[in-house]
Coordinates of C-alpha atoms and ligand atoms in Angstrom, one line a residue:
M23 CA 0.0 0.0 0.0
K24 CA 1.5 3.3 -0.9
L25 CA 1.4 6.1 1.5
R26 CA -0.5 9.1 0.3
V27 CA 0.4 12.3 1.8
A28 CA -1.5 15.3 0.5
V29 CA 0.5 18.2 1.8
T30 CA 0.0 21.4 -0.3
L31 CA 1.6 24.6 0.7
L32 CA -0.9 27.5 0.7
C33 CA -0.2 31.1 0.9
A34 CA -1.2 31.2 4.5
T35 CA -2.0 34.5 6.0
A36 CA -0.4 34.6 9.3
A37 CA -3.4 36.4 10.8
L38 CA -5.7 33.5 10.3
F39 CA -3.5 31.1 12.2
A40 CA -2.3 33.5 14.8
I41 CA -4.1 31.5 17.5
A42 CA -2.5 28.2 16.9
G43 CA 0.6 27.0 18.7
A44 CA 3.0 29.5 17.1
D45 CA 6.2 27.7 17.9
S46 CA 5.2 24.4 16.4
P47 CA 5.5 23.4 12.8
Y48 CA 2.6 23.9 10.4
R49 CA 1.3 21.3 7.9
F50 CA -1.0 22.5 5.1
F51 CA -3.6 20.3 3.4
D52 CA -5.8 21.3 0.6
W53 CA -8.7 18.9 0.2
N54 CA -11.4 18.8 -2.5
V55 CA -14.4 16.7 -1.5
T56 CA -16.4 15.2 -4.4
F57 CA -18.8 12.5 -5.1
G58 CA -17.4 9.8 -7.4
D59 CA -18.0 6.3 -8.5
I60 CA -16.5 3.6 -6.4
Y61 CA -16.8 -0.2 -6.7
P62 CA -15.7 -1.6 -3.3
L63 CA -18.0 -4.6 -3.5
G64 CA -18.0 -5.0 -7.2
V65 CA -21.1 -2.8 -7.9
R66 CA -21.0 0.9 -8.8
Q67 CA -22.0 3.3 -6.1
T68 CA -21.5 6.9 -5.2
G69 CA -18.7 7.5 -2.8
I70 CA -17.2 10.5 -1.1
L71 CA -13.7 11.1 -2.4
I72 CA -11.0 13.4 -1.0
N73 CA -8.7 14.6 -3.7
G74 CA -10.1 11.8 -5.8
Q75 CA -9.2 9.2 -3.2
F76 CA -11.3 6.6 -1.4
P77 CA -10.5 6.3 1.5
G78 CA -9.2 9.8 1.9
P79 CA -5.5 10.7 2.3
D80 CA -3.7 10.0 5.5
I81 CA -2.7 12.8 7.8
H82 CA 0.8 12.4 9.1
S83 CA 1.8 14.7 11.9
V84 CA 4.1 15.0 15.0
T85 CA 3.0 16.0 18.5
N86 CA 2.0 19.6 18.7
D87 CA 2.0 20.2 15.0
N88 CA -0.5 22.7 13.6
L89 CA -2.7 21.2 10.9
I90 CA -4.2 23.7 8.5
I91 CA -6.8 21.8 6.4
N92 CA -8.6 23.7 3.8
V93 CA -11.7 21.6 2.9
H94 CA -13.5 22.5 -0.4
N95 CA -17.0 21.1 -0.4
S96 CA -17.7 20.1 -4.0
L97 CA -20.7 18.0 -3.1
N98 CA -24.2 19.3 -3.7
E99 CA -25.0 19.1 0.0
P100 CA -23.6 20.6 3.2
F101 CA -20.6 18.8 4.6
L102 CA -18.4 18.6 7.7
I103 CA -15.4 16.5 8.7
S104 CA -14.7 15.6 12.3
W105 CA -11.5 14.3 13.8
N106 CA -12.0 11.2 15.9
G107 CA -9.7 11.4 18.9
I108 CA -8.0 14.7 18.1
Q109 CA -8.7 16.7 21.2
Q110 CA -8.8 20.3 19.9
R111 CA -7.6 21.7 23.1
R112 CA -9.5 24.9 24.1
N113 CA -11.0 24.9 20.6
S114 CA -14.2 22.9 20.2
Y115 CA -15.0 25.3 17.3
E116 CA -12.9 23.1 15.0
D117 CA -14.5 19.8 16.1
G118 CA -16.6 19.5 12.9
V119 CA -19.8 18.2 14.3
Y120 CA -23.2 19.9 14.0
G121 CA -23.2 21.1 17.6
T122 CA -19.9 23.0 17.2
T123 CA -19.4 24.0 13.6
C124 CA -21.7 25.3 10.8
P125 CA -21.8 23.0 7.8
I126 CA -19.7 23.9 4.8
P127 CA -22.2 24.9 2.2
P128 CA -22.0 23.2 -1.2
G129 CA -19.4 24.9 -3.4
K130 CA -17.7 26.6 -0.4
N131 CA -14.6 25.9 1.6
F132 CA -13.6 26.1 5.2
T133 CA -10.1 25.9 6.7
Y134 CA -9.8 23.8 9.9
I135 CA -7.0 25.0 12.1
L136 CA -6.2 22.1 14.5
Q137 CA -3.3 21.5 16.8
V138 CA -2.4 18.0 17.8
K139 CA -1.4 19.3 21.2
D140 CA 0.2 16.8 23.6
Q141 CA -1.0 13.9 21.6
I142 CA 0.5 10.8 19.9
G143 CA -1.1 7.8 18.4
S144 CA -3.5 6.6 15.7
F145 CA -6.8 8.1 14.9
F146 CA -9.1 8.8 11.9
Y147 CA -11.2 11.5 10.4
F148 CA -14.7 11.0 9.0
P149 CA -17.6 13.1 7.6
S150 CA -20.0 13.8 10.4
L151 CA -23.3 15.0 8.7
A152 CA -26.1 13.4 6.9
F153 CA -24.9 9.8 7.1
H154 CA -22.0 10.7 4.8
K155 CA -19.9 8.2 6.7
A156 CA -21.6 5.4 4.8
A157 CA -20.1 6.8 1.6
G158 CA -16.5 7.2 2.6
G159 CA -14.7 10.5 3.2
F160 CA -12.7 9.0 6.0
G161 CA -9.0 8.5 6.4
G162 CA -6.2 7.8 8.9
I163 CA -4.5 10.3 11.2
R164 CA -1.2 9.5 12.8
I165 CA 0.6 11.6 15.3
L166 CA 4.3 10.6 15.7
S167 CA 6.3 11.2 18.8
R168 CA 8.7 14.2 18.7
P169 CA 12.2 13.1 17.8
R170 CA 13.7 13.2 21.3
I171 CA 10.9 11.3 22.9
P172 CA 11.7 7.6 23.1
V173 CA 9.1 5.2 21.6
P174 CA 8.9 1.9 23.5
F175 CA 9.7 -0.3 20.5
P176 CA 12.2 -0.2 17.6
D177 CA 11.3 1.8 14.5
P178 CA 9.3 -0.6 12.3
A179 CA 10.3 -1.3 8.7
G180 CA 7.0 0.0 7.6
D181 CA 3.9 1.7 9.1
Y182 CA 0.6 1.1 7.4
T183 CA -2.9 2.5 7.9
V184 CA -5.6 -0.1 7.9
L185 CA -9.1 1.2 7.8
I186 CA -11.6 -1.6 8.4
G187 CA -15.4 -1.3 8.5
D188 CA -18.7 -2.8 7.5
W189 CA -20.2 -1.6 4.2
Y190 CA -23.4 -1.3 2.3
K191 CA -23.9 -1.6 -1.4
S192 CA -26.8 0.9 -0.9
N193 CA -25.6 4.5 -1.2
H194 CA -25.7 6.9 1.8
T195 CA -28.8 8.8 0.6
N196 CA -30.8 5.6 0.4
L197 CA -29.6 4.5 3.9
K198 CA -30.3 8.0 5.3
A199 CA -33.8 8.0 3.7
R200 CA -34.5 4.7 5.3
L201 CA -33.5 6.0 8.8
D202 CA -35.5 9.2 8.1
R203 CA -38.6 7.1 7.4
G204 CA -38.1 5.6 10.9
R205 CA -36.7 2.2 9.9
K206 CA -33.6 0.4 11.2
L207 CA -30.5 -0.3 9.1
P208 CA -30.3 -3.7 7.4
F209 CA -27.4 -6.1 7.9
P210 CA -24.4 -4.8 6.0
D211 CA -23.3 -6.3 2.6
G212 CA -19.6 -6.7 3.3
I213 CA -16.4 -5.5 5.0
L214 CA -13.9 -3.2 3.5
I215 CA -10.2 -3.1 4.2
N216 CA -8.7 0.2 3.0
G217 CA -11.7 0.7 0.8
R218 CA -11.5 -2.6 -1.0
G219 CA -13.6 -5.7 -0.7
P220 CA -12.4 -9.3 -0.3
G221 CA -8.9 -9.9 -1.7
G222 CA -8.6 -6.3 -2.9
A223 CA -6.1 -4.7 -0.5
S224 CA -2.5 -5.8 0.0
F225 CA 0.4 -5.0 2.2
N226 CA 4.0 -5.6 1.1
V227 CA 6.6 -6.8 3.6
E228 CA 10.2 -8.1 3.5
Q229 CA 10.9 -11.3 5.3
G230 CA 12.4 -10.9 8.7
K231 CA 11.2 -7.4 9.2
T232 CA 8.7 -5.9 11.7
Y233 CA 5.8 -3.7 10.7
R234 CA 3.4 -1.5 12.4
L235 CA -0.3 -1.5 11.4
R236 CA -2.5 1.4 12.6
I237 CA -6.0 -0.2 12.5
S238 CA -9.2 1.8 12.8
N239 CA -12.7 0.5 12.7
V240 CA -14.3 3.2 10.5
G241 CA -17.5 1.2 10.0
L242 CA -21.1 2.0 10.9
E243 CA -22.0 -0.6 13.4
N244 CA -20.1 -3.9 13.7
S245 CA -17.3 -4.9 16.0
L246 CA -14.6 -6.5 14.0
N247 CA -11.9 -9.1 14.6
F248 CA -8.5 -8.6 12.8
R249 CA -5.9 -11.3 12.3
I250 CA -3.1 -12.3 9.9
Q251 CA -2.7 -16.0 8.8
N252 CA 0.2 -17.7 10.7
H253 CA 1.4 -14.4 12.2
R254 CA 1.1 -13.1 15.8
L255 CA 0.1 -9.5 16.6
T256 CA 1.7 -7.5 19.3
L257 CA -0.5 -4.7 20.6
V258 CA 1.6 -1.5 21.2
E259 CA -0.9 1.4 21.2
V260 CA -4.5 2.2 21.6
E261 CA -5.7 5.7 20.8
G262 CA -2.6 7.5 22.0
T263 CA -1.7 5.2 24.9
H264 CA 1.4 2.9 24.7
T265 CA 0.2 -0.4 26.0
L266 CA 2.0 -3.3 27.7
Q267 CA 3.2 -5.2 24.6
T268 CA 1.0 -8.3 24.6
T269 CA 0.9 -10.7 21.8
Y270 CA -2.5 -12.0 20.5
S271 CA -3.6 -14.2 17.7
S272 CA -6.3 -11.7 16.8
I273 CA -7.6 -8.4 18.0
D274 CA -11.1 -7.1 18.4
L275 CA -11.8 -3.5 17.4
H276 CA -15.2 -2.0 18.1
V277 CA -16.7 0.8 15.9
G278 CA -14.8 4.0 16.2
Q279 CA -11.7 2.5 17.9
S280 CA -8.1 2.6 16.7
C281 CA -5.0 0.6 17.8
S282 CA -1.5 -0.2 16.6
V283 CA -0.1 -3.7 16.3
L284 CA 3.4 -4.9 15.4
F285 CA 4.0 -8.1 13.5
T286 CA 7.1 -9.7 12.2
A287 CA 7.2 -11.3 8.7
D288 CA 8.8 -14.4 10.2
Q289 CA 7.1 -17.1 8.1
P290 CA 8.1 -19.0 4.9
A291 CA 8.1 -16.5 2.0
K292 CA 4.6 -16.7 0.4
D293 CA 1.4 -14.7 0.5
Y294 CA -0.8 -14.8 3.6
Y295 CA -4.4 -13.8 4.3
V296 CA -5.2 -10.7 6.4
A297 CA -8.7 -11.5 7.7
V298 CA -11.4 -9.3 9.2
S299 CA -14.8 -10.6 10.3
T300 CA -17.8 -9.4 12.2
R301 CA -18.2 -10.1 15.9
F302 CA -21.4 -10.9 17.8
T303 CA -23.5 -11.5 14.6
S304 CA -25.4 -14.6 13.8
R305 CA -24.3 -14.4 10.2
V306 CA -20.5 -13.8 10.1
L307 CA -19.2 -11.5 7.3
T308 CA -15.5 -12.0 6.5
S309 CA -13.2 -10.1 4.2
T310 CA -9.6 -10.6 3.4
A311 CA -6.5 -8.6 2.2
I312 CA -3.2 -10.1 1.1
L313 CA 0.1 -9.9 3.0
R314 CA 2.8 -10.2 0.3
Y315 CA 6.4 -11.1 1.1
S316 CA 8.7 -9.4 -1.3
N317 CA 10.4 -12.8 -2.0
S318 CA 7.0 -14.6 -2.1
A319 CA 7.1 -18.1 -3.5
G320 CA 3.4 -18.3 -4.2
P321 CA -0.1 -17.1 -3.6
V322 CA -2.2 -17.4 -0.5
S323 CA -3.2 -20.9 0.4
G324 CA -5.6 -22.7 2.7
P325 CA -8.7 -21.1 4.1
P326 CA -8.5 -17.6 5.6
P327 CA -7.8 -17.9 9.3
G328 CA -10.8 -18.2 11.6
G329 CA -11.4 -15.9 14.5
P330 CA -13.8 -15.6 17.4
T331 CA -17.4 -14.9 16.3
I332 CA -20.1 -14.6 19.0
Q333 CA -17.9 -15.2 22.1
I334 CA -18.3 -12.2 24.5
D335 CA -16.0 -13.5 27.2
W336 CA -13.1 -13.8 24.8
S337 CA -13.5 -10.1 23.9
L338 CA -14.0 -9.0 27.5
N339 CA -10.9 -10.9 28.6
Q340 CA -8.9 -9.4 25.8
A341 CA -10.2 -5.9 26.7
R342 CA -9.2 -6.4 30.3
S343 CA -5.7 -7.5 29.3
I344 CA -5.0 -4.2 27.5
R345 CA -3.0 -2.1 30.0
K346 CA -1.0 1.0 29.9
N347 CA 2.8 0.5 29.9
L348 CA 3.6 2.8 32.9
T349 CA 7.3 3.1 32.0
A350 CA 6.7 4.0 28.4
S351 CA 6.6 7.5 27.1
G352 CA 3.5 9.3 25.9
P353 CA 3.4 12.7 24.2
R354 CA 6.0 13.7 26.9
P355 CA 8.9 11.5 28.2
N356 CA 7.1 10.8 31.4
P357 CA 3.3 11.0 30.9
Q358 CA 2.5 10.1 34.5
G359 CA 4.4 13.0 36.0
S360 CA 2.9 13.9 39.3
Y361 CA -0.6 13.1 38.1
H362 CA -2.1 9.7 38.6
Y363 CA -5.8 9.1 37.8
G364 CA -6.1 6.5 40.5
L365 CA -5.3 8.9 43.3
I366 CA -7.8 11.6 42.5
N367 CA -11.3 11.6 44.0
T368 CA -14.1 11.9 41.5
T369 CA -16.4 14.8 42.1
R370 CA -19.4 13.5 40.1
T371 CA -20.8 10.3 38.8
I372 CA -22.7 10.3 35.5
I373 CA -24.6 7.1 34.6
L374 CA -25.6 6.8 30.9
A375 CA -27.9 4.2 29.7
N376 CA -28.6 3.6 26.0
S377 CA -32.0 2.6 24.8
A378 CA -33.9 2.0 21.6
G379 CA -37.6 2.7 20.9
Q380 CA -40.2 4.4 18.8
V381 CA -41.2 8.0 18.9
N382 CA -44.2 9.0 16.8
G383 CA -44.0 5.6 15.1
K384 CA -40.4 6.1 14.1
Q385 CA -37.3 4.3 15.3
R386 CA -35.2 6.4 17.7
Y387 CA -32.3 5.8 20.0
A388 CA -31.7 7.6 23.3
V389 CA -29.3 8.3 26.2
N390 CA -31.1 8.5 29.5
S391 CA -34.4 8.5 27.6
V392 CA -33.4 11.6 25.6
S393 CA -33.1 11.3 21.8
F394 CA -31.0 14.1 20.6
V395 CA -32.3 16.4 17.8
P396 CA -29.9 19.1 16.4
A397 CA -30.8 22.7 17.0
D398 CA -31.1 25.2 14.2
T399 CA -27.8 26.8 15.3
P400 CA -24.6 25.1 16.4
L401 CA -24.7 25.0 20.2
K402 CA -21.1 26.4 20.5
L403 CA -22.1 29.4 18.4
A404 CA -25.2 30.0 20.5
D405 CA -22.9 30.1 23.5
Y406 CA -20.4 32.4 21.8
F407 CA -22.9 34.9 20.7
K408 CA -25.1 34.4 23.8
I409 CA -28.2 33.5 21.8
G410 CA -30.8 32.1 24.2
G411 CA -33.3 29.4 23.5
V412 CA -31.2 27.2 21.2
Y413 CA -30.8 24.6 24.0
H414 CA -30.9 24.4 27.7
V415 CA -28.5 22.8 30.1
G416 CA -29.9 20.1 32.2
S417 CA -31.9 18.7 29.2
I418 CA -30.5 15.3 30.0
S419 CA -30.2 13.8 33.5
D420 CA -27.1 12.5 35.2
S421 CA -28.6 9.0 35.5
P422 CA -31.3 7.0 33.9
R423 CA -34.8 7.8 35.1
G424 CA -36.6 5.2 33.1
G425 CA -39.6 6.4 31.2
K426 CA -40.3 6.8 27.5
I427 CA -37.9 8.2 24.9
Y428 CA -38.5 11.8 24.1
L429 CA -36.8 14.3 21.7
D430 CA -34.7 17.2 22.9
T431 CA -31.4 19.0 22.1
S432 CA -29.7 17.4 25.1
V433 CA -26.8 19.3 26.7
M434 CA -25.2 18.3 30.0
Q435 CA -23.2 20.9 31.8
A436 CA -20.0 20.0 33.8
D437 CA -17.5 22.1 35.6
Y438 CA -14.1 22.8 34.1
R439 CA -11.5 20.9 36.0
A440 CA -14.0 18.4 37.5
F441 CA -12.8 14.8 37.7
V442 CA -15.8 12.8 36.6
E443 CA -16.7 9.1 36.6
I444 CA -18.9 8.1 33.7
V445 CA -20.6 4.7 33.8
F446 CA -22.0 3.4 30.5
Q447 CA -24.8 1.0 31.5
N448 CA -25.9 -1.1 28.6
N449 CA -29.2 -3.0 29.3
E450 CA -29.6 -3.9 25.7
N451 CA -28.5 -7.1 24.0
I452 CA -26.0 -5.5 21.7
V453 CA -22.4 -4.4 22.0
Q454 CA -22.4 -0.7 22.4
S455 CA -19.5 1.7 21.5
W456 CA -19.2 5.2 23.1
H457 CA -17.0 8.1 22.1
L458 CA -16.3 11.4 23.7
D459 CA -14.8 14.3 21.7
G460 CA -12.2 16.6 23.2
Y461 CA -10.9 14.0 25.6
N462 CA -9.3 10.7 26.4
F463 CA -10.7 8.9 29.4
F464 CA -9.3 6.1 31.6
V465 CA -11.2 2.9 31.1
V466 CA -11.2 1.8 34.8
G467 CA -13.6 -1.1 34.6
M468 CA -16.1 -3.2 32.6
D469 CA -18.2 -6.1 33.7
G470 CA -21.5 -7.9 33.2
G471 CA -24.8 -6.9 34.9
Q472 CA -25.8 -3.7 36.6
W473 CA -23.2 -1.2 37.8
T474 CA -23.5 -0.4 41.5
P475 CA -21.2 1.7 43.7
A476 CA -19.7 -1.7 44.9
S477 CA -18.5 -2.2 41.3
R478 CA -15.8 0.3 42.1
R479 CA -14.0 -2.2 44.1
G480 CA -13.0 -4.0 40.9
Y481 CA -11.7 -0.8 39.2
N482 CA -8.2 -0.8 37.7
L483 CA -6.8 2.3 39.4
H484 CA -3.2 1.4 38.4
D485 CA -2.6 1.0 34.7
A486 CA -5.9 1.5 32.8
V487 CA -5.5 2.7 29.2
S488 CA -6.6 6.2 28.3
R489 CA -8.5 6.3 25.1
C490 CA -11.5 8.1 23.5
T491 CA -13.8 5.2 22.5
T492 CA -14.9 2.3 24.6
Q493 CA -17.1 -0.7 24.1
V494 CA -19.8 -1.8 26.5
Y495 CA -20.8 -5.5 26.3
P496 CA -24.4 -6.6 26.2
K497 CA -26.2 -6.3 29.6
S498 CA -22.9 -5.0 31.0
W499 CA -21.3 -1.7 32.1
T500 CA -18.1 0.1 31.4
A501 CA -16.8 2.8 33.7
V502 CA -14.4 5.6 32.8
Y503 CA -12.7 8.5 34.6
V504 CA -12.2 11.7 32.8
A505 CA -10.4 14.9 33.9
L506 CA -12.5 17.7 32.4
D507 CA -9.6 20.0 31.6
N508 CA -10.8 21.1 28.1
V509 CA -13.4 23.8 28.0
G510 CA -15.9 23.5 25.2
M511 CA -19.0 21.9 23.8
W512 CA -18.1 18.2 23.3
N513 CA -20.1 15.5 21.6
L514 CA -20.6 12.3 23.5
R515 CA -22.1 9.8 21.2
S516 CA -22.7 6.2 20.3
E517 CA -20.4 5.2 17.5
F518 CA -23.2 3.0 16.0
W519 CA -23.8 5.4 13.2
A520 CA -27.5 4.8 12.8
R521 CA -27.9 5.2 16.6
Q522 CA -26.1 8.5 16.7
Y523 CA -28.0 9.7 13.6
L524 CA -31.3 8.8 15.3
G525 CA -30.5 10.5 18.6
Q526 CA -28.1 8.5 20.7
Q527 CA -25.7 11.4 21.5
F528 CA -25.6 14.6 23.5
Y529 CA -23.2 17.4 24.2
L530 CA -21.1 17.8 27.3
R531 CA -20.7 21.5 27.9
V532 CA -17.5 21.9 29.9
Y533 CA -17.9 25.3 31.3
T534 CA -16.1 28.0 33.2
T535 CA -17.0 31.6 33.9
S536 CA -13.4 32.5 32.9
T537 CA -13.0 34.2 29.6
S538 CA -9.2 33.8 29.6
L539 CA -7.6 32.5 26.4
R540 CA -5.7 30.2 28.7
D541 CA -9.0 28.3 29.2
E542 CA -10.6 28.7 25.8
F543 CA -9.7 30.2 22.4
L544 CA -11.9 32.8 20.8
I545 CA -14.1 31.8 17.9
P546 CA -11.8 31.3 14.8
K547 CA -11.8 34.4 12.5
N548 CA -12.8 32.3 9.6
A549 CA -15.7 30.5 11.4
L550 CA -18.7 29.9 9.3
I551 CA -21.8 31.5 10.7
C552 CA -25.3 30.0 10.3
G553 CA -28.8 29.6 11.9
R554 CA -29.7 32.2 14.4
A555 CA -26.1 33.4 14.4
S556 CA -26.4 34.5 10.8
G557 CA -25.2 38.0 10.3
R558 CA -23.1 38.1 13.5
R559 CA -19.5 39.0 13.1
T560 CA -16.7 36.8 14.4
R561 CA -13.8 39.2 14.8
P562 CA -12.1 41.5 12.3
L563 CA -9.5 39.5 10.3
Ligands
NAG608 C1 -12.8 19.8 -7.1 O1 -12.9 18.7 -8.0 C2 -14.0 19.0 -9.0 C3 -14.1 17.7 -9.9 O2 -12.9 17.3 -10.3 C4 -13.5 20.2 -9.9 O3 -14.6 20.5 -10.8 C5 -13.4 21.4 -8.9 O4 -12.9 22.5 -9.7 C6 -12.4 21.1 -7.8 N1 -12.4 22.1 -6.9 C7 -11.2 22.6 -6.3 C8 -11.4 23.7 -5.3 O5 -10.1 22.1 -6.6
NAG609 C1 -28.5 6.8 -4.4 O1 -29.2 6.0 -5.2 C2 -30.5 6.5 -5.6 C3 -31.2 5.4 -6.4 O2 -31.3 4.2 -5.7 C4 -30.4 7.7 -6.4 O3 -31.6 8.3 -6.7 C5 -29.5 8.8 -5.6 O4 -29.2 9.9 -6.5 C6 -28.2 8.1 -5.2 N1 -27.5 9.1 -4.4 C7 -26.3 9.5 -4.7 C8 -25.6 10.4 -3.8 O5 -25.7 9.1 -5.7
NAG610 C1 -11.1 29.1 1.1 O1 -10.0 28.8 0.3 C2 -9.2 29.9 0.0 C3 -8.0 29.4 -0.9 O2 -8.5 28.5 -1.8 C4 -8.6 30.5 1.3 O3 -7.9 31.7 1.0 C5 -9.8 30.9 2.2 O4 -9.3 31.3 3.4 C6 -10.6 29.7 2.5 N1 -11.8 30.0 3.2 C7 -12.0 29.6 4.5 C8 -13.3 30.1 5.1 O5 -11.3 28.9 5.1
NAG611 C1 7.3 -0.8 28.5 O1 8.1 0.3 28.0 C2 9.4 0.2 28.1 C3 10.1 1.5 27.6 O2 10.0 2.4 28.6 C4 9.9 -1.0 27.3 O3 11.3 -1.1 27.4 C5 9.2 -2.3 27.8 O4 9.6 -3.3 26.9 C6 7.7 -2.1 27.7 N1 7.1 -3.2 28.4 C7 6.1 -3.9 27.8 C8 5.7 -5.1 28.6 O5 5.5 -3.5 26.9
NAG612 C1 -10.1 11.5 48.7 O1 -11.1 11.3 49.6 C2 -10.7 10.6 50.8 C3 -11.9 10.3 51.6 O2 -12.8 11.3 51.6 C4 -9.6 11.5 51.5 O3 -9.2 10.9 52.7 C5 -8.5 11.8 50.6 O4 -7.6 12.7 51.2 C6 -9.0 12.4 49.3 N1 -7.8 12.4 48.3 C7 -7.5 13.5 47.6 C8 -6.3 13.4 46.7 O5 -8.2 14.5 47.7

């Protein structure tokens, strides 16, 4: 797989970027977003291309880099890109979801100004509006450690992005129309590996060398298992945390999650299957790519390797075995410093329960009984311009109250610098996947049944991984700790894309009365203005 780096130098006006981290390098990207024909499962369908590519180009960066990404929307509909796992410190305006950012109108462009402040690791970007994610428009993001920061394993001979996800032959407008009519999504038609169906993608290796794969599940709904025939995988990173290097025969990756594995091409020189299959489904979809040794003596042989299918315990045990390597570096040489999450008392417990049901005869999904509906104005703009009536805080409760699902623009307020425990309680019979923008959280525990305060006794307060997306097993709970040190309006959502589209999300408004730029940046000078904010000025350029 060739690495595609789309870095275009623009004549950047210093004024526009004055707010970004001035001392760190700038990387410029110029992206043209178009509809185009793609054939990932052998039938023609309309995909979302970025600079003609499906999937979109990778973003390569180094800790603290400023990324200046000029996105030209050449679709005939509004468009936004969001950056899964990029924390946008003090700057939720750039988050690219409907609650923070006005859509880029057709034919217009918007320049995102991001800084990958104090981050390392593997992430991805995706289109956030109108079920566009079902059409592509996604790509890998990697943040390398700065040169003097030691990485806890030798430089691999190659470093590949692997985007895996379930896929439909139906185009995104048809899928969206189906959801808008109040129906559920059907079972997907296949699985893509880097935008290709079975046998389509390949990875070239040299015998004896070790490679890094940065795998992200960019699909819409299904947990996936990843494996390589006759090769072992060593997990080294999840969403910016260097893990204890544990070797597995295969890895589960839930929707929205990313991880890095190392593997050594230590087998007889031939081609091998890379296999990806659905987890927890009665019908198992499997797709393959090809691992090609440069001195390969022949094509793939034998059946593609099998993996776990419906076993929950296997997945739970693997999840529990994923620990942080406490002596490894993070974005800084010693990420622990004087701060350790296990020694801090939480100041608030938020319990979130997902549910599914009908409202007015249509399928909806909810968090604590509220099914989110977007407001006519991005919530962050309503805050900035002090426009009342767009939403109200407290429109979602801190714990499930039971009762029927209802629609609202749900916003939960939390204090800046609070240290919060969030419990995801899943009383449904599906595997859920939850993501919080703006933050990584410590995944301190997960187990079957109903969470109670006594569940805290089993928490891992020592070496839990910090990540931005966590799974919750059927009729189980997952608990996370999060230090709310990033002011802004942050989307907390189900990564099941039909569920977030039909309301299983809300915004966490991390609030302070301070107006210091040390706590939150001003609205970007180039911010798009829409809804009830139309006609308001940002700031003079
Ligand atoms: C984007 O691509 C389309 C189709 O190739 C082209 O017509 C348009 O001029 C391009 N826009 C930009 C800003 O490059
Ligand atoms: C999706 O397919 C339908 C026909 O099934 C077509 O009318 C529609 O234009 C397509 N959407 C896109 C974005 O191509
Ligand atoms: C749109 O792109 C042009 C260059 O093609 C750039 O000068 C301008 O700042 C961009 N607009 C926004 C709102 O980012
Ligand atoms: C943890 O990180 C250190 C580097 O600080 C490395 O030497 C060690 O091998 C790692 N241990 C495991 C089990 O991954
Ligand atoms: C946490 O709470 C306990 C019990 O209330 C108290 O003894 C301890 O000092 C607190 N720790 C910190 C770091 O505030």
